[in-house]
Short mmCIF file of C-alpha atoms in Angstrom, two decimals:
data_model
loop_
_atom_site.label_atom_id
_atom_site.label_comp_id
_atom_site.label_asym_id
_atom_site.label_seq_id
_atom_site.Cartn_x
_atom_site.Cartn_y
_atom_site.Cartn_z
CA UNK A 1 13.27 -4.62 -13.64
CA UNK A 2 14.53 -7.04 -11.14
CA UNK A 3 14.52 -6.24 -7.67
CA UNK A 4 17.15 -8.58 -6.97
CA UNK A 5 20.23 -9.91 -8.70
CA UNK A 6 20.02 -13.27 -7.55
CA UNK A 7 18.25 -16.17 -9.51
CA UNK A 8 14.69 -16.25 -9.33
CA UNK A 9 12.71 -18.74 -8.72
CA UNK A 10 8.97 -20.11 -9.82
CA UNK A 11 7.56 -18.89 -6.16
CA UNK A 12 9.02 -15.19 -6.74
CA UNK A 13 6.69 -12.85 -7.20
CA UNK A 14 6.41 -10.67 -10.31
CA UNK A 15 4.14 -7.33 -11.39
CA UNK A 16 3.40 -5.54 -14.49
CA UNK A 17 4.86 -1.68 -13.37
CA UNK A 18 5.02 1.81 -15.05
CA UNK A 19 7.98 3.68 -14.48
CA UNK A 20 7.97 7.18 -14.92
CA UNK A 21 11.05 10.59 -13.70
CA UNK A 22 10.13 13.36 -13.21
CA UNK A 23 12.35 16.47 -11.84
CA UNK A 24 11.41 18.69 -8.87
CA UNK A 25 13.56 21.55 -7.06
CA UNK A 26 17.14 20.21 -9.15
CA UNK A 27 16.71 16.59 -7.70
CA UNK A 28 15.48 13.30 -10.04
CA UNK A 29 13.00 11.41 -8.80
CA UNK A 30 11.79 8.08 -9.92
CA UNK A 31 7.92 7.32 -9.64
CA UNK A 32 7.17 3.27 -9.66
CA UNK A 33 3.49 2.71 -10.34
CA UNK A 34 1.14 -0.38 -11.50
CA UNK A 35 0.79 -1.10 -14.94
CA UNK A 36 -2.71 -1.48 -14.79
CA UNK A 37 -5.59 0.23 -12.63
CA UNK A 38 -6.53 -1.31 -9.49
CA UNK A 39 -9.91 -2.24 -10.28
CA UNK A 40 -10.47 -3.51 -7.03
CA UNK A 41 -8.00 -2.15 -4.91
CA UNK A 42 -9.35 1.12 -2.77
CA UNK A 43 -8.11 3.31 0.65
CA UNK A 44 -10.48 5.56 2.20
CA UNK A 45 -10.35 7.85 5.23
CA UNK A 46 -12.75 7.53 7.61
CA UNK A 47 -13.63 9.34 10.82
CA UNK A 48 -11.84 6.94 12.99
CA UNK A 49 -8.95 5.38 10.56
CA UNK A 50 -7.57 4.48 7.08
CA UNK A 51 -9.83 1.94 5.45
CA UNK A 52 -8.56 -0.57 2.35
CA UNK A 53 -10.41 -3.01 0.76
CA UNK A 54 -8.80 -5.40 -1.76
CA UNK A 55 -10.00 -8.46 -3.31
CA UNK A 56 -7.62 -11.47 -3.86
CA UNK A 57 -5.60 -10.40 -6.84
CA UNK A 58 -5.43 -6.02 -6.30
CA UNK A 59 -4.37 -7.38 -2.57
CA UNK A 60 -1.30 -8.89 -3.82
CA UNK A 61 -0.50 -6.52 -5.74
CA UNK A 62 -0.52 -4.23 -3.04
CA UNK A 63 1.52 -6.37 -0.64
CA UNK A 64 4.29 -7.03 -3.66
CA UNK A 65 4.14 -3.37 -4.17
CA UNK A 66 4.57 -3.23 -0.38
CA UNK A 67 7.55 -5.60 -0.95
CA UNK A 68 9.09 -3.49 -3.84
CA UNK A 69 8.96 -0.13 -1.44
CA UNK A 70 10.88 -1.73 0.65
CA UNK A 71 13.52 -2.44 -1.76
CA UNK A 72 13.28 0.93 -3.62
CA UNK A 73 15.01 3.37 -1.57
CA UNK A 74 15.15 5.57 -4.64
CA UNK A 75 12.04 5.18 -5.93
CA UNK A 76 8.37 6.43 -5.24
CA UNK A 77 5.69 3.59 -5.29
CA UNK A 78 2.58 5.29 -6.34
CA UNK A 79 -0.93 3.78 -5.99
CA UNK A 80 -3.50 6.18 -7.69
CA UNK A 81 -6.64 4.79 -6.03
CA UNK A 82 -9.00 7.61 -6.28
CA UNK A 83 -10.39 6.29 -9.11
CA UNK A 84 -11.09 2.78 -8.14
CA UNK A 85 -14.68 1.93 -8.37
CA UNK A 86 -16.27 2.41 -5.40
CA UNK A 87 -16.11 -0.58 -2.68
CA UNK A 88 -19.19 -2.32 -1.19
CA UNK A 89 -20.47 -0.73 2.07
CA UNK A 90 -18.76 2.66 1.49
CA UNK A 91 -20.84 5.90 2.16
CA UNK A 92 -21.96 5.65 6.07
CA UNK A 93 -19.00 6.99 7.50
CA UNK A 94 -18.19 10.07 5.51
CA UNK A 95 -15.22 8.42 3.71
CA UNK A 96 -12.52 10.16 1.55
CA UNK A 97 -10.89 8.58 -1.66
CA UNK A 98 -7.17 8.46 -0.99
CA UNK A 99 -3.97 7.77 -3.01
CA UNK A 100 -0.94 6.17 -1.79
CA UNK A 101 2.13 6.57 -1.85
CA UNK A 102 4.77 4.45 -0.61
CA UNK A 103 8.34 5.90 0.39
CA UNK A 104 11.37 4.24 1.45
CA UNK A 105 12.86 6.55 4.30
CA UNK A 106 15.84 6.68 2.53
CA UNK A 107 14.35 9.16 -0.52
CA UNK A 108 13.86 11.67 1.46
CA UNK A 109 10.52 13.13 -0.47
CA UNK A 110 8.83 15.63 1.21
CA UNK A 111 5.18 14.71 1.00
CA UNK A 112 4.45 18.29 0.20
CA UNK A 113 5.74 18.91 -3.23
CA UNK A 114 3.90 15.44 -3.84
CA UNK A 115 0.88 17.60 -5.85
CA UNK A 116 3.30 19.37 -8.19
CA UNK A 117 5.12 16.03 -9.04
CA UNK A 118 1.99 14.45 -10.02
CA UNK A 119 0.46 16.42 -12.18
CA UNK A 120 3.81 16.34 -14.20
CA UNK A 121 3.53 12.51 -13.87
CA UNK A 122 -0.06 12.57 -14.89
CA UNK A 123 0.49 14.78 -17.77
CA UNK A 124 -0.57 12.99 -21.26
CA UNK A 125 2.34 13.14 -23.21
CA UNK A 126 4.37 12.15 -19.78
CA UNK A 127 6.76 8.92 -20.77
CA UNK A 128 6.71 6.07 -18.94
CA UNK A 129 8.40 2.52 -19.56
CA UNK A 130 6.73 -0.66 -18.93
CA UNK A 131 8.60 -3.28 -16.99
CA UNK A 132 8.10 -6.03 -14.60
CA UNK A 133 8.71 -5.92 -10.97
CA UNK A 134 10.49 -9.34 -9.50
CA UNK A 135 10.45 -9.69 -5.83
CA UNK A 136 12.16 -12.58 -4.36
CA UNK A 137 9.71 -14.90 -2.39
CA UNK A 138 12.38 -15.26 1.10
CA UNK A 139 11.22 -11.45 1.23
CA UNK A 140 7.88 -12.54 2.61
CA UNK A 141 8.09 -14.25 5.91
CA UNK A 142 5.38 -17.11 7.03
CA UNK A 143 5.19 -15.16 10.02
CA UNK A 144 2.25 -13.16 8.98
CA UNK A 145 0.53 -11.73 13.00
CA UNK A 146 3.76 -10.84 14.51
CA UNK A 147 5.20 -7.14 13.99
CA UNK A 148 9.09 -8.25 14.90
CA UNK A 149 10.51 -4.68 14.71
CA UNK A 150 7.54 -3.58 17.49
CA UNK A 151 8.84 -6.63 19.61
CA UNK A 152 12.73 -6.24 19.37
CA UNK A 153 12.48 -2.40 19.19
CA UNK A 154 10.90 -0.72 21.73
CA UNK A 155 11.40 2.95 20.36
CA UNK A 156 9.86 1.80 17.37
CA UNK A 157 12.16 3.02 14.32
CA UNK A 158 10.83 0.40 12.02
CA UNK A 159 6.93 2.06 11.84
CA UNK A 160 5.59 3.48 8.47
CA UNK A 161 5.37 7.32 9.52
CA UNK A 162 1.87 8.74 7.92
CA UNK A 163 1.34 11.99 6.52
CA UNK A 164 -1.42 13.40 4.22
CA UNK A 165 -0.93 15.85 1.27
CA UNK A 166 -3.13 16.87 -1.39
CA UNK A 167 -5.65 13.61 -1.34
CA UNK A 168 -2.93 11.11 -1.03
CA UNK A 169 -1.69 9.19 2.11
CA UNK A 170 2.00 9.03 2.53
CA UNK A 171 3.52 5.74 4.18
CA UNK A 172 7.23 6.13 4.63
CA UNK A 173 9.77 4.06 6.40
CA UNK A 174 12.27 1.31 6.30
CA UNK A 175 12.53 -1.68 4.60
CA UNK A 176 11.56 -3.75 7.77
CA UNK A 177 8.52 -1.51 7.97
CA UNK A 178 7.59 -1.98 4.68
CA UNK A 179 7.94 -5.59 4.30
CA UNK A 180 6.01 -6.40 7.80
CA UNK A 181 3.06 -4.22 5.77
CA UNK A 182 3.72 -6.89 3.08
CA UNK A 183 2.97 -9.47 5.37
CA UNK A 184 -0.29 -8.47 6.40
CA UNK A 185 -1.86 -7.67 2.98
CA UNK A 186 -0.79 -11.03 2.07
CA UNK A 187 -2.09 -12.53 4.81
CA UNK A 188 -5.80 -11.05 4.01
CA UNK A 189 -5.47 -12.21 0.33
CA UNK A 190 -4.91 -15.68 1.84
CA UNK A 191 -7.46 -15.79 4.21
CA UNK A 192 -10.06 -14.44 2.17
CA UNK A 193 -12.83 -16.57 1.80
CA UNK A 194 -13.06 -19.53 -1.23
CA UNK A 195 -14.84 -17.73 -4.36
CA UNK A 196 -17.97 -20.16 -3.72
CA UNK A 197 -18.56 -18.51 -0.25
CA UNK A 198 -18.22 -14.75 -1.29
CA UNK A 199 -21.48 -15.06 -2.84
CA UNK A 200 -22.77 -14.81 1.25
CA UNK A 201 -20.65 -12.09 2.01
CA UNK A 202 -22.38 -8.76 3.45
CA UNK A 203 -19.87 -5.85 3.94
CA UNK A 204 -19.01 -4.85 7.21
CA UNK A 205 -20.52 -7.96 9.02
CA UNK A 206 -18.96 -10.58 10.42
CA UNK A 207 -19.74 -13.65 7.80
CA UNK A 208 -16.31 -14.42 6.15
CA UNK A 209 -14.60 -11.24 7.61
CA UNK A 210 -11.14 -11.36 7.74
CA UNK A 211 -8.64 -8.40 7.98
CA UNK A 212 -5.83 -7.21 9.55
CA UNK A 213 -4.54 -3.60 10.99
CA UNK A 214 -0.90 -2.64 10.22
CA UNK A 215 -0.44 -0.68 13.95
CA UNK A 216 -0.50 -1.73 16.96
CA UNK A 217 -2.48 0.67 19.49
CA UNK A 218 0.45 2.07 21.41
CA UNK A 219 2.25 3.06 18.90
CA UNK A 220 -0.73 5.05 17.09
CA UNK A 221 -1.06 6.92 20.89
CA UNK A 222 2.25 7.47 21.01
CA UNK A 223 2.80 8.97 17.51
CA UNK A 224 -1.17 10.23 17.26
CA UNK A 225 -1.39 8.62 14.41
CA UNK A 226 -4.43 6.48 12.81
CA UNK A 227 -5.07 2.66 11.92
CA UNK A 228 -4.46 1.42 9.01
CA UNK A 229 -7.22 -1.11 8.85
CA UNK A 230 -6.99 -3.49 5.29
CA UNK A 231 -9.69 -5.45 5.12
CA UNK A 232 -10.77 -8.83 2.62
CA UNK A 233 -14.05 -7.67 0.08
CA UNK A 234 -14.58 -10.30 -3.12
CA UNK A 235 -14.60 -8.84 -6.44
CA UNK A 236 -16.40 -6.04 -6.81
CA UNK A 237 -15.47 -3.98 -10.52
CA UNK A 238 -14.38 -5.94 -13.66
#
């Protein structure tokens, strides 16, 4: 499944995805999910803020499933991460395992009926076709610290709006919103540290830390929302 119709080129971005329907209150809606589990790819709630950790490869899958939300304004992008091993340093703070789910604004899902429509999803003998995800590469800026739509709009109609329902966090917004996301999961899967240095690295601590928060601080007081923290952790389940 292309995200685009125009020609693709060798820096475009591309992911293995399962897509499943499913039908809830007389309305179809499609669910977009990875192929594969995210191994090392996990959200948590903690008492101050939403927690990910992603290694080099699960963190671009996330962003280019970031990037795919933001094209998908009919779809659901689904991230079962409950059952992701669990990450290095988790289990001081009274985390939760979360889901995610990503929603363009323009679906209109309410988070709510979210439980129902997974367990039909979930079911074994539920169908789903295999297909790969192309995302052109222009949809990822260079820019990756600077949250444009905070700058040039000051009532801020281009944040992802949270909302939690039945173990799963909800992101929804537009495709600005989506794709500035993009740009800082991608930019914590490029600064990670080189392979040959993760062997030093001690979660939570400063050596070879490098992470990024998807808010900034008056918008979460404005909205009472909480951060969205993603942070870098090597390889950690195989």
């Amino acid at each position: 499944m292309a995200a685009s119709r125009a020609a693709l080129t060798r820096d475009d971005l591309s992911l293995k995805v399962a897509v499943q329907r499913g039908r809830f209150g007389g309305t179809d809606f499609r669910v977009i999910r990875p192929a594969g589990p995210l191994k090392n790819g996990a959200l948590y709630k903690t008492q101050h803020w939403y927690e990910m950790y992603a290694d080099r490869t699960d963190g671009r899958r996330i962003g280019t499933l970031m990037l795919l939300a933001a094209r998908s304004p009919r779809s659901l992008i689904y991230l079962p991460m409950r059952t992701t091993p669990t990450a290095p340093g988790v289990g001081w703070d009274d985390e939760k395992r979360l889901d995610l789910v990503l929603a363009h604004r323009a679906v209109q899902f309410r988070p709510s009926r979210w439980k129902q429509l997974r367990e039909r999803i979930n079911a074994g003998n539920a169908p789903r076709e295999l297909r790969t995800a192309s995302i052109p590469a222009r949809d990822l800026s260079a820019d990756h610290g600077l949250k444009t739509s905070v700058r040039s709009d000051p009532k801020h109609s281009d944040l992802l709006h949270q909302a939690v329902y039945a173990e799963t966090l909800f992101l929804t917004g537009s495709t600005t919103a989506f794709r500035e996301a993009a740009q800082e999961i991608f930019a914590v899967t490029k600064d990670g540290p080189p392979h040959a240095a993760t062997k030093h690295y001690i979660p939570g601590a400063c050596n070879y830390h490098v992470c990024r928060s998807l808010y900034d601080w008056p918008s979460l007081e404005e909205h009472d929302w909480d951060q969205f923290h993603v942070e870098f952790c090597p390889q950690w389940a195989r």
